Tab-separated table of C-alpha atoms and ligand atoms in Angstrom:
chain	number	residue	atom	x	y	z
A	1	UNK	CA	-0.222	-0.002	0.067
A	2	UNK	CA	1.475	3.483	-1.288
A	3	UNK	CA	0.754	6.634	1.045
A	4	UNK	CA	0.869	10.072	0.324
A	5	UNK	CA	-0.022	13.189	1.212
A	6	UNK	CA	-2.360	14.318	-1.556
A	7	UNK	CA	-4.382	11.891	-4.129
A	8	UNK	CA	-5.844	13.371	-6.919
A	9	UNK	CA	-8.581	10.901	-8.465
A	10	UNK	CA	-9.104	12.196	-11.904
A	11	UNK	CA	-6.653	13.951	-13.677
A	12	UNK	CA	-8.486	16.355	-15.776
A	13	UNK	CA	-9.125	20.192	-15.760
A	14	UNK	CA	-9.829	20.447	-11.792
A	15	UNK	CA	-7.101	17.727	-10.918
A	16	UNK	CA	-4.320	19.229	-13.088
A	17	UNK	CA	-5.337	22.856	-12.137
A	18	UNK	CA	-5.203	21.480	-8.333
A	19	UNK	CA	-1.870	19.674	-8.974
A	20	UNK	CA	-0.540	23.188	-10.724
A	21	UNK	CA	-1.403	25.294	-8.088
A	22	UNK	CA	-0.230	22.634	-5.246
A	23	UNK	CA	3.424	22.678	-7.329
A	24	UNK	CA	3.455	26.571	-7.023
A	25	UNK	CA	2.548	26.569	-3.512
A	26	UNK	CA	4.545	26.159	-0.410
A	27	UNK	CA	3.137	22.519	-0.240
A	28	UNK	CA	5.149	22.012	-3.403
A	29	UNK	CA	7.597	19.386	-1.743
A	30	UNK	CA	4.295	17.268	-0.777
A	31	UNK	CA	4.121	13.715	-2.128
A	32	UNK	CA	1.274	13.714	-4.502
A	33	UNK	CA	-0.516	10.890	-6.729
A	34	UNK	CA	-2.576	12.032	-9.688
A	35	UNK	CA	-5.033	8.896	-10.989
A	36	UNK	CA	-6.383	8.855	-13.958
A	37	UNK	CA	-7.876	5.996	-15.980
A	38	UNK	CA	-7.072	7.723	-19.406
A	39	UNK	CA	-3.796	8.756	-20.868
A	40	UNK	CA	-5.064	12.223	-21.391
A	41	UNK	CA	-3.081	12.377	-24.757
A	42	UNK	CA	-6.186	13.411	-27.150
A	43	UNK	CA	-8.250	16.561	-27.516
A	44	UNK	CA	-11.178	15.773	-25.483
A	45	UNK	CA	-12.431	19.123	-25.119
A	46	UNK	CA	-11.639	22.594	-25.714
A	47	UNK	CA	-12.346	25.385	-22.953
A	48	UNK	CA	-13.580	28.674	-23.727
A	49	UNK	CA	-13.770	31.148	-21.125
A	50	UNK	CA	-13.894	35.276	-20.709
A	51	UNK	CA	-11.528	37.220	-18.397
A	52	UNK	CA	-10.227	40.616	-17.794
A	53	UNK	CA	-7.037	39.277	-16.298
A	54	UNK	CA	-4.358	37.182	-17.247
A	55	UNK	CA	-4.226	33.794	-16.458
A	56	UNK	CA	-1.424	31.231	-15.404
A	57	UNK	CA	-2.639	29.241	-18.630
A	58	UNK	CA	-1.458	32.595	-20.817
A	59	UNK	CA	1.051	30.564	-23.082
A	60	UNK	CA	-1.527	27.834	-23.878
A	61	UNK	CA	-4.341	30.095	-24.961
A	62	UNK	CA	-4.914	28.882	-28.243
A	63	UNK	CA	-7.219	31.422	-29.391
A	64	UNK	CA	-8.219	34.934	-27.986
A	65	UNK	CA	-10.726	37.066	-28.905
A	66	UNK	CA	-11.622	40.628	-28.342
A	67	UNK	CA	-15.310	40.758	-29.350
A	68	UNK	CA	-18.132	38.834	-29.356
A	69	UNK	CA	-20.937	38.118	-31.753
A	70	UNK	CA	-24.662	37.988	-30.691
A	71	UNK	CA	-27.118	36.789	-33.244
A	72	UNK	CA	-31.050	36.157	-32.662
A	73	UNK	CA	-34.309	37.214	-34.327
A	74	UNK	CA	-33.827	40.345	-32.012
A	75	UNK	CA	-30.610	41.929	-32.366
A	76	UNK	CA	-27.279	40.991	-34.705
A	77	UNK	CA	-24.838	42.787	-32.988
A	78	UNK	CA	-20.527	42.553	-32.513
A	79	UNK	CA	-19.771	43.359	-28.935
A	80	UNK	CA	-16.316	44.729	-28.074
A	81	UNK	CA	-14.999	43.053	-24.850
A	82	UNK	CA	-13.130	45.841	-23.623
A	83	UNK	CA	-11.052	44.735	-20.669
A	84	UNK	CA	-12.052	41.405	-21.364
A	85	UNK	CA	-10.842	38.908	-23.642
A	86	UNK	CA	-12.427	35.617	-24.990
A	87	UNK	CA	-9.838	32.759	-24.813
A	88	UNK	CA	-9.770	29.282	-25.745
A	89	UNK	CA	-7.774	26.255	-24.677
A	90	UNK	CA	-7.395	22.917	-26.150
A	91	UNK	CA	-7.550	20.122	-23.582
A	92	UNK	CA	-4.926	18.340	-24.831
A	93	UNK	CA	-2.210	21.652	-24.652
A	94	UNK	CA	-3.582	22.128	-21.142
A	95	UNK	CA	-2.865	18.208	-20.040
A	96	UNK	CA	0.734	18.571	-21.822
A	97	UNK	CA	1.504	21.810	-20.081
A	98	UNK	CA	0.817	20.735	-16.566
A	99	UNK	CA	2.516	17.027	-16.822
A	100	UNK	CA	5.248	18.700	-18.276
A	101	UNK	CA	5.739	21.692	-15.513
A	102	UNK	CA	4.808	18.767	-12.823
A	103	UNK	CA	8.006	16.336	-14.329
A	104	UNK	CA	10.286	19.155	-12.654
A	105	UNK	CA	8.786	17.916	-9.190
A	106	UNK	CA	9.861	13.723	-8.626
A	107	UNK	CA	7.732	14.021	-5.907
A	108	UNK	CA	4.718	14.220	-8.141
A	109	UNK	CA	3.283	11.043	-9.441
A	110	UNK	CA	0.938	9.796	-12.506
A	111	UNK	CA	-0.617	6.560	-12.676
A	112	UNK	CA	-3.303	5.333	-15.410
A	113	UNK	CA	-5.299	3.271	-13.356
A	114	UNK	CA	-9.231	2.842	-12.722
A	115	UNK	CA	-10.703	3.899	-9.431
A	116	UNK	CA	-13.417	1.775	-8.413
A	117	UNK	CA	-13.982	2.845	-4.902
A	118	UNK	CA	-12.859	5.963	-2.697
A	119	UNK	CA	-13.135	5.011	0.852
A	120	UNK	CA	-12.533	7.409	4.278
A	121	UNK	CA	-10.056	5.864	7.094
A	122	UNK	CA	-9.276	7.122	10.222
A	123	UNK	CA	-6.377	9.311	9.609
A	124	UNK	CA	-7.133	9.948	6.052
A	125	UNK	CA	-8.608	8.337	2.806
A	126	UNK	CA	-7.778	5.185	0.485
A	127	UNK	CA	-8.127	4.981	-3.257
A	128	UNK	CA	-8.746	1.493	-4.648
A	129	UNK	CA	-8.193	0.957	-8.476
A	130	UNK	CA	-8.028	-1.928	-10.878
A	131	UNK	CA	-4.416	-2.455	-9.737
A	132	UNK	CA	-3.758	-1.430	-6.069
A	133	UNK	CA	-4.665	0.635	-3.246
A	134	UNK	CA	-3.174	4.042	-2.421
A	135	UNK	CA	-3.615	6.187	0.826
A	136	UNK	CA	-3.321	9.831	1.582
A	137	UNK	CA	-4.301	12.162	3.932
A	138	UNK	CA	-6.620	14.052	1.622
A	139	UNK	CA	-8.075	12.552	-1.352
A	140	UNK	CA	-9.552	15.085	-3.993
A	141	UNK	CA	-11.933	13.725	-6.586
A	142	UNK	CA	-13.809	14.903	-9.524
A	143	UNK	CA	-14.716	11.382	-10.638
A	144	UNK	CA	-18.483	12.104	-11.676
A	145	UNK	CA	-21.049	9.842	-11.968
A	146	UNK	CA	-24.097	11.518	-13.427
A	147	UNK	CA	-26.944	8.743	-12.749
A	148	UNK	CA	-26.101	9.292	-8.737
A	149	UNK	CA	-26.059	12.979	-8.912
A	150	UNK	CA	-29.637	12.553	-10.912
A	151	UNK	CA	-30.645	10.314	-8.332
A	152	UNK	CA	-29.720	12.825	-5.279
A	153	UNK	CA	-30.954	15.693	-6.980
A	154	UNK	CA	-34.524	13.896	-7.958
A	155	UNK	CA	-36.524	16.532	-6.205
A	156	UNK	CA	-34.137	19.471	-7.992
A	157	UNK	CA	-34.273	20.869	-11.768
A	158	UNK	CA	-31.891	18.795	-13.637
A	159	UNK	CA	-31.217	19.855	-17.034
A	160	UNK	CA	-27.946	19.411	-19.661
A	161	UNK	CA	-26.342	21.192	-21.796
A	162	UNK	CA	-25.400	19.034	-24.479
A	163	UNK	CA	-23.300	19.854	-27.769
A	164	UNK	CA	-21.937	18.233	-30.761
A	165	UNK	CA	-19.574	19.999	-32.629
A	166	UNK	CA	-17.192	19.966	-35.576
A	167	UNK	CA	-13.807	21.332	-36.715
A	168	UNK	CA	-14.575	22.665	-40.240
A	169	UNK	CA	-11.741	23.510	-42.851
A	170	UNK	CA	-12.834	25.640	-45.891
A	171	UNK	CA	-10.875	25.945	-48.890
A	172	UNK	CA	-11.624	29.725	-49.024
A	173	UNK	CA	-11.022	32.524	-46.415
A	174	UNK	CA	-14.442	32.831	-44.844
A	175	UNK	CA	-14.239	33.179	-41.207
A	176	UNK	CA	-13.218	36.292	-39.044
A	177	UNK	CA	-10.518	35.784	-36.240
A	178	UNK	CA	-11.598	39.003	-34.570
A	179	UNK	CA	-14.887	37.574	-33.064
A	180	UNK	CA	-15.848	34.427	-31.580
A	181	UNK	CA	-19.965	33.961	-32.204
A	182	UNK	CA	-21.193	33.122	-28.991
A	183	UNK	CA	-24.840	32.915	-29.426
A	184	UNK	CA	-26.468	32.282	-32.429
A	185	UNK	CA	-30.256	31.469	-32.494
A	186	UNK	CA	-30.744	30.890	-35.867
A	187	UNK	CA	-31.986	27.003	-35.415
A	188	UNK	CA	-35.384	25.879	-34.728
A	189	UNK	CA	-36.164	26.132	-31.111
A	190	UNK	CA	-38.549	23.422	-30.340
A	191	UNK	CA	-39.079	25.476	-27.417
A	192	UNK	CA	-35.928	24.887	-25.632
A	193	UNK	CA	-32.706	26.480	-25.704
A	194	UNK	CA	-30.844	26.038	-29.026
A	195	UNK	CA	-28.063	27.603	-30.084
A	196	UNK	CA	-24.850	27.607	-32.476
A	197	UNK	CA	-21.634	28.879	-31.558
A	198	UNK	CA	-18.628	29.293	-34.083
A	199	UNK	CA	-14.812	29.815	-32.638
A	200	UNK	CA	-12.694	30.640	-36.023
A	201	UNK	CA	-9.376	29.042	-35.411
A	202	UNK	CA	-8.190	30.296	-38.861
A	203	UNK	CA	-9.687	32.261	-41.612
A	204	UNK	CA	-10.658	28.630	-43.323
A	205	UNK	CA	-11.226	26.861	-40.090
A	206	UNK	CA	-13.485	27.124	-36.894
A	207	UNK	CA	-15.388	25.067	-34.517
A	208	UNK	CA	-18.959	25.081	-35.162
A	209	UNK	CA	-21.074	23.669	-32.281
A	210	UNK	CA	-25.085	22.927	-31.855
A	211	UNK	CA	-25.638	23.462	-28.067
A	212	UNK	CA	-29.164	22.597	-26.545
A	213	UNK	CA	-30.195	23.283	-22.617
A	214	UNK	CA	-32.800	20.819	-22.075
A	215	UNK	CA	-33.722	17.253	-19.859
A	216	UNK	CA	-32.797	14.839	-22.628
A	217	UNK	CA	-30.213	14.217	-25.216
A	218	UNK	CA	-30.886	14.174	-28.790
A	219	UNK	CA	-29.892	11.195	-31.210
A	220	UNK	CA	-26.845	11.354	-33.107
A	221	UNK	CA	-28.218	12.050	-36.201
A	222	UNK	CA	-29.978	15.153	-34.970
A	223	UNK	CA	-26.906	16.839	-34.221
A	224	UNK	CA	-25.622	16.323	-37.468
A	225	UNK	CA	-28.492	17.504	-39.244
A	226	UNK	CA	-28.615	20.549	-37.381
A	227	UNK	CA	-24.935	21.060	-37.576
A	228	UNK	CA	-25.302	20.493	-41.716
A	229	UNK	CA	-28.262	22.747	-41.533
A	230	UNK	CA	-26.285	25.429	-39.804
A	231	UNK	CA	-23.277	25.503	-42.024
A	232	UNK	CA	-25.115	25.259	-45.477
A	233	UNK	CA	-27.961	27.804	-44.556
A	234	UNK	CA	-26.809	30.062	-42.357
A	235	UNK	CA	-22.627	29.809	-42.469
A	236	UNK	CA	-23.474	29.431	-46.644
A	237	UNK	CA	-20.637	26.826	-46.829
A	238	UNK	CA	-21.107	23.937	-49.199
A	239	UNK	CA	-17.355	23.088	-49.709
A	240	UNK	CA	-15.682	22.107	-46.220
A	241	UNK	CA	-14.110	19.366	-44.529
A	242	UNK	CA	-14.866	17.905	-41.023
A	243	UNK	CA	-11.442	17.512	-39.605
A	244	UNK	CA	-12.155	16.679	-35.981
A	245	UNK	CA	-15.282	16.541	-33.688
A	246	UNK	CA	-16.792	17.116	-30.244
A	247	UNK	CA	-19.704	15.855	-28.124
A	248	UNK	CA	-20.075	17.033	-24.622
A	249	UNK	CA	-22.926	17.170	-21.729
A	250	UNK	CA	-22.537	19.235	-18.809
A	251	UNK	CA	-24.766	19.696	-15.705
A	252	UNK	CA	-27.460	22.516	-15.570
A	253	UNK	CA	-28.754	21.583	-11.874
A	254	UNK	CA	-30.066	23.884	-8.888
A	255	UNK	CA	-28.864	20.593	-6.655
A	256	UNK	CA	-26.139	21.932	-4.174
A	257	UNK	CA	-23.035	19.182	-4.771
A	258	UNK	CA	-21.775	18.230	-1.691
A	259	UNK	CA	-18.039	19.590	-1.079
A	260	UNK	CA	-17.071	16.410	0.350
A	261	UNK	CA	-17.264	12.511	0.158
A	262	UNK	CA	-16.485	11.802	3.583
A	263	UNK	CA	-14.193	13.445	6.116
A	264	UNK	CA	-11.143	13.375	3.881
A	265	UNK	CA	-12.303	13.165	0.750
A	266	UNK	CA	-12.807	16.546	-1.313
A	267	UNK	CA	-15.109	17.199	-4.611
A	268	UNK	CA	-13.649	18.841	-7.088
A	269	UNK	CA	-14.633	19.986	-10.588
A	270	UNK	CA	-18.154	19.657	-11.847
A	271	UNK	CA	-18.694	17.007	-9.219
A	272	UNK	CA	-18.463	19.942	-6.752
A	273	UNK	CA	-20.350	22.121	-8.534
A	274	UNK	CA	-18.237	24.095	-10.565
A	275	UNK	CA	-20.365	23.968	-13.394
A	276	UNK	CA	-22.624	27.012	-13.475
A	277	UNK	CA	-26.220	25.997	-13.023
A	278	UNK	CA	-27.576	28.496	-15.983
A	279	UNK	CA	-24.815	28.496	-18.507
A	280	UNK	CA	-22.756	25.512	-17.950
A	281	UNK	CA	-19.347	27.577	-17.862
A	282	UNK	CA	-16.900	25.708	-15.600
A	283	UNK	CA	-13.232	26.174	-16.354
A	284	UNK	CA	-12.698	29.478	-14.951
A	285	UNK	CA	-14.953	28.502	-11.844
A	286	UNK	CA	-12.543	25.553	-11.468
A	287	UNK	CA	-9.464	27.896	-11.174
A	288	UNK	CA	-11.164	29.798	-8.231
A	289	UNK	CA	-11.979	26.505	-6.353
A	290	UNK	CA	-8.934	24.697	-6.201
A	291	UNK	CA	-7.017	28.048	-5.627
A	292	UNK	CA	-8.835	28.103	-2.563
A	293	UNK	CA	-8.163	24.525	-1.904
A	294	UNK	CA	-4.370	25.030	-1.835
A	295	UNK	CA	-5.170	28.419	0.296
A	296	UNK	CA	-6.635	26.183	3.143
A	297	UNK	CA	-4.066	23.482	2.949
A	298	UNK	CA	-1.182	26.096	3.299
A	299	UNK	CA	-2.883	27.177	6.252
A	300	UNK	CA	-2.947	24.112	7.830
A	301	UNK	CA	-7.071	23.786	7.619
A	302	UNK	CA	-9.268	21.493	6.367
A	303	UNK	CA	-9.598	22.339	2.783
A	304	UNK	CA	-13.470	21.884	2.947
A	305	UNK	CA	-14.723	24.651	0.363
A	306	UNK	CA	-18.067	24.952	-1.697
A	307	UNK	CA	-17.863	25.375	-5.305
A	308	UNK	CA	-21.297	26.075	-5.755
A	309	UNK	CA	-22.722	29.352	-6.404
A	310	UNK	CA	-23.884	31.631	-3.590
A	311	UNK	CA	-27.351	31.685	-2.210
A	312	UNK	CA	-28.365	34.776	-4.283
A	313	UNK	CA	-27.111	33.414	-7.758
A	314	UNK	CA	-28.569	29.920	-6.590
A	315	UNK	CA	-31.817	31.575	-6.712
A	316	UNK	CA	-31.419	33.369	-9.969
A	317	UNK	CA	-30.243	30.381	-11.180
A	318	UNK	CA	-32.947	28.071	-10.558
A	319	UNK	CA	-35.968	30.888	-11.666
A	320	UNK	CA	-33.781	30.746	-15.228
A	321	UNK	CA	-33.313	27.047	-14.979
A	322	UNK	CA	-37.202	26.566	-14.017
A	323	UNK	CA	-37.842	28.829	-17.252
A	324	UNK	CA	-35.368	26.648	-19.408
A	325	UNK	CA	-37.233	24.014	-18.303
A	326	UNK	CA	-40.729	24.658	-19.316
A	327	UNK	CA	-40.448	26.857	-21.829
A	328	UNK	CA	-37.353	26.952	-22.607
A	329	UNK	CA	-38.315	28.803	-26.243
A	330	UNK	CA	-38.686	32.266	-24.015
A	331	UNK	CA	-34.630	31.897	-23.923
A	332	UNK	CA	-34.000	33.613	-27.208
A	333	UNK	CA	-35.763	36.634	-26.283
A	334	UNK	CA	-34.389	36.618	-22.487
A	335	UNK	CA	-30.845	36.455	-23.540
A	336	UNK	CA	-31.516	38.864	-26.419
A	337	UNK	CA	-32.852	41.332	-23.778
A	338	UNK	CA	-29.968	40.813	-21.660
A	339	UNK	CA	-27.105	41.899	-24.572
A	340	UNK	CA	-29.120	44.427	-26.004
A	341	UNK	CA	-29.861	46.482	-22.469
A	342	UNK	CA	-26.457	45.900	-20.829
A	343	UNK	CA	-22.960	46.531	-21.140
A	344	UNK	CA	-20.565	43.375	-21.218
A	345	UNK	CA	-18.533	44.172	-18.334
A	346	UNK	CA	-22.288	44.298	-16.490
A	347	UNK	CA	-23.029	41.002	-18.302
A	348	UNK	CA	-19.676	39.166	-17.372
A	349	UNK	CA	-19.632	40.205	-13.817
A	350	UNK	CA	-23.340	38.712	-13.786
A	351	UNK	CA	-22.474	35.817	-14.951
A	352	UNK	CA	-18.895	35.656	-12.611
A	353	UNK	CA	-21.572	36.472	-9.768
A	354	UNK	CA	-19.619	39.059	-8.689
A	355	UNK	CA	-21.095	42.719	-10.014
A	356	UNK	CA	-22.798	43.228	-6.195
A	357	UNK	CA	-26.705	44.028	-5.642
A	358	UNK	CA	-27.141	47.042	-7.919
A	359	UNK	CA	-25.653	45.159	-10.959
A	360	UNK	CA	-27.721	41.963	-10.437
A	361	UNK	CA	-30.967	44.711	-10.484
A	362	UNK	CA	-29.727	46.296	-13.427
A	363	UNK	CA	-29.602	43.112	-15.489
A	364	UNK	CA	-32.918	41.583	-14.004
A	365	UNK	CA	-34.953	44.403	-14.416
A	366	UNK	CA	-33.737	44.694	-17.950
A	367	UNK	CA	-35.125	41.139	-18.937
A	368	UNK	CA	-38.927	40.182	-20.062
A	369	UNK	CA	-40.849	40.469	-16.112
A	370	UNK	CA	-43.383	37.903	-17.040
A	371	UNK	CA	-41.330	34.868	-17.257
A	372	UNK	CA	-39.447	35.496	-14.335
A	373	UNK	CA	-42.408	36.239	-12.159
A	374	UNK	CA	-44.484	32.959	-13.105
A	375	UNK	CA	-41.265	30.890	-12.881
A	376	UNK	CA	-41.028	32.472	-9.240
A	377	UNK	CA	-44.527	32.024	-8.353
A	378	UNK	CA	-44.030	28.065	-9.578
A	379	UNK	CA	-40.667	27.472	-7.356
A	380	UNK	CA	-42.710	29.003	-4.527
A	381	UNK	CA	-45.753	27.204	-4.847
B	407	FAD	C1	-16.607	18.926	-24.735
B	407	FAD	C2	-16.672	19.562	-23.363
B	407	FAD	C3	-16.419	20.566	-23.366
B	407	FAD	C4	-16.341	21.454	-22.595
B	407	FAD	N1	-16.364	22.981	-22.652
B	407	FAD	C5	-16.303	24.052	-21.502
B	407	FAD	C6	-15.849	25.391	-22.082
B	407	FAD	O1	-15.413	25.751	-23.481
B	407	FAD	N2	-16.049	26.145	-21.026
B	407	FAD	C7	-16.261	25.837	-19.537
B	407	FAD	O2	-15.975	26.505	-19.129
B	407	FAD	N3	-16.515	24.743	-19.439
B	407	FAD	C8	-16.455	23.940	-20.690
B	407	FAD	N4	-17.156	22.154	-20.419
B	407	FAD	C9	-16.924	22.003	-18.792
B	407	FAD	C10	-16.158	21.946	-18.046
B	407	FAD	O3	-14.829	22.677	-18.265
B	407	FAD	C11	-15.310	20.461	-18.440
B	407	FAD	O4	-16.341	19.565	-18.000
B	407	FAD	C12	-14.336	20.148	-17.441
B	407	FAD	O5	-13.298	19.268	-17.912
B	407	FAD	C13	-14.791	19.604	-16.054
B	407	FAD	O6	-13.493	19.589	-15.436
B	407	FAD	P1	-13.709	18.099	-14.152
B	407	FAD	O7	-11.915	18.382	-13.638
B	407	FAD	O8	-14.551	18.862	-13.403
B	407	FAD	O9	-13.571	16.721	-15.235
B	407	FAD	P2	-13.163	16.511	-16.127
B	407	FAD	O10	-11.955	17.235	-16.492
B	407	FAD	O11	-13.606	15.667	-17.024
B	407	FAD	O12	-11.816	15.256	-15.310
B	407	FAD	C14	-12.143	14.023	-14.648
B	407	FAD	C15	-11.159	13.198	-14.973
B	407	FAD	O13	-11.380	11.936	-14.378
B	407	FAD	C16	-11.182	10.692	-14.759
B	407	FAD	N5	-12.180	9.825	-14.511
B	407	FAD	C17	-13.105	9.442	-14.406
B	407	FAD	N6	-13.838	8.287	-14.297
B	407	FAD	C18	-12.361	7.949	-14.011
B	407	FAD	C19	-12.154	6.376	-12.761
B	407	FAD	N7	-13.329	5.761	-12.704
B	407	FAD	N8	-10.961	6.254	-12.501
B	407	FAD	C20	-10.118	7.102	-12.984
B	407	FAD	N9	-10.170	7.998	-13.479
B	407	FAD	C21	-11.101	8.589	-13.892
B	407	FAD	C22	-11.034	11.200	-16.517
B	407	FAD	O14	-10.813	10.511	-17.272
B	407	FAD	C23	-10.690	12.651	-16.638
B	407	FAD	O15	-10.101	12.711	-17.033
B	407	FAD	C24	-17.120	21.495	-21.284
B	407	FAD	C25	-17.135	19.916	-21.220
B	407	FAD	C26	-17.071	19.092	-22.485
B	407	FAD	C27	-17.389	17.870	-21.964
């Protein structure tokens, strides 16, 4: 049985971020084991996030935009981001970057094994894999069993953000590298929130992604048909090649994710509630959460910190999630009004849960009141 100070169960976005911040902290000499069932040598996702600050991952930002496009039947606008930028990091670059950084620390080790159990013990926790048992004072886990969460969230609102995307290459230069198309609602809504986003990689290459907020997933063919239709009738492209494809599901729920799974087992990542319930944006929230965990560890305190939204934002998200669930077709108008009536700083601060009550009220009062009133009453009664 191998003993460690910390075991990180799951070496994805949150696990590797935690390891990265640990290696840059006063705990850099701790004995750390990172366990993942995958080798993480494929580009299994790309992360988009906005920020007004430099990040520690600056050197691996693949694409950066200073404008976003918002297109719906209510408005068609290109919005300059001011002090913000919209950044895109490729999963594979992130995995390689963190692993290469950690290779300078002989006390950080990786194994590729499948974890079957994590149990609390008297003085720490043990991780059981298909090949062995490992113990540590603290175990941090991002392993996420959706079925378990759906069961625990039975009395809550539970939607999924599900999306399928293609990286396409065209023979002619057609994409504008200055802007990311964040929302394009020009697709049949089917009383759900459905939109496309387009992330240009070069003038003739872009990720085109079809995104839906709803309870159930579609058939594979339905995503493909919508993608094909958008590319031909909206982007007006016939001559293109599909270079890569992506599929993902992110939980969108007002279930309060537990911060721990035992006295010495701490949840991180989506498993801890780092996915914003009403938007699915997770990457930037993970960074904030795991940094706080490292601070607690440095102070010699138990690293138990909630990644869930503060109660005020939890309530706003619940009201919006309820609209998305019952009448998702209204989302095109709701999001359009938000982007028409507020400036980008106000919007990003609200979405980042940072703007303060005046900013919250400014955003909330700019939205159509009736759906929110009905949804609030519905949740109350
Ligand atoms: C395709 C896709 C695109 C996304 N795009 C964005 C985006 O643009 N912006 C954004 O903010 N968020 C995005 N997200 C949401 C979120 O940022 C990611 O899901 C993020 O990877 C979550 O981090 P995590 O650490 O919680 O989980 P992961 O990164 O999924 O890490 C969990 C790790 O646990 C490992 N694991 C699972 N089970 C076991 C087991 N039994 N034994 C050992 N290892 C195991 C997995 O292999 C994985 O490496 C996206 C999600 C997906 C799926």
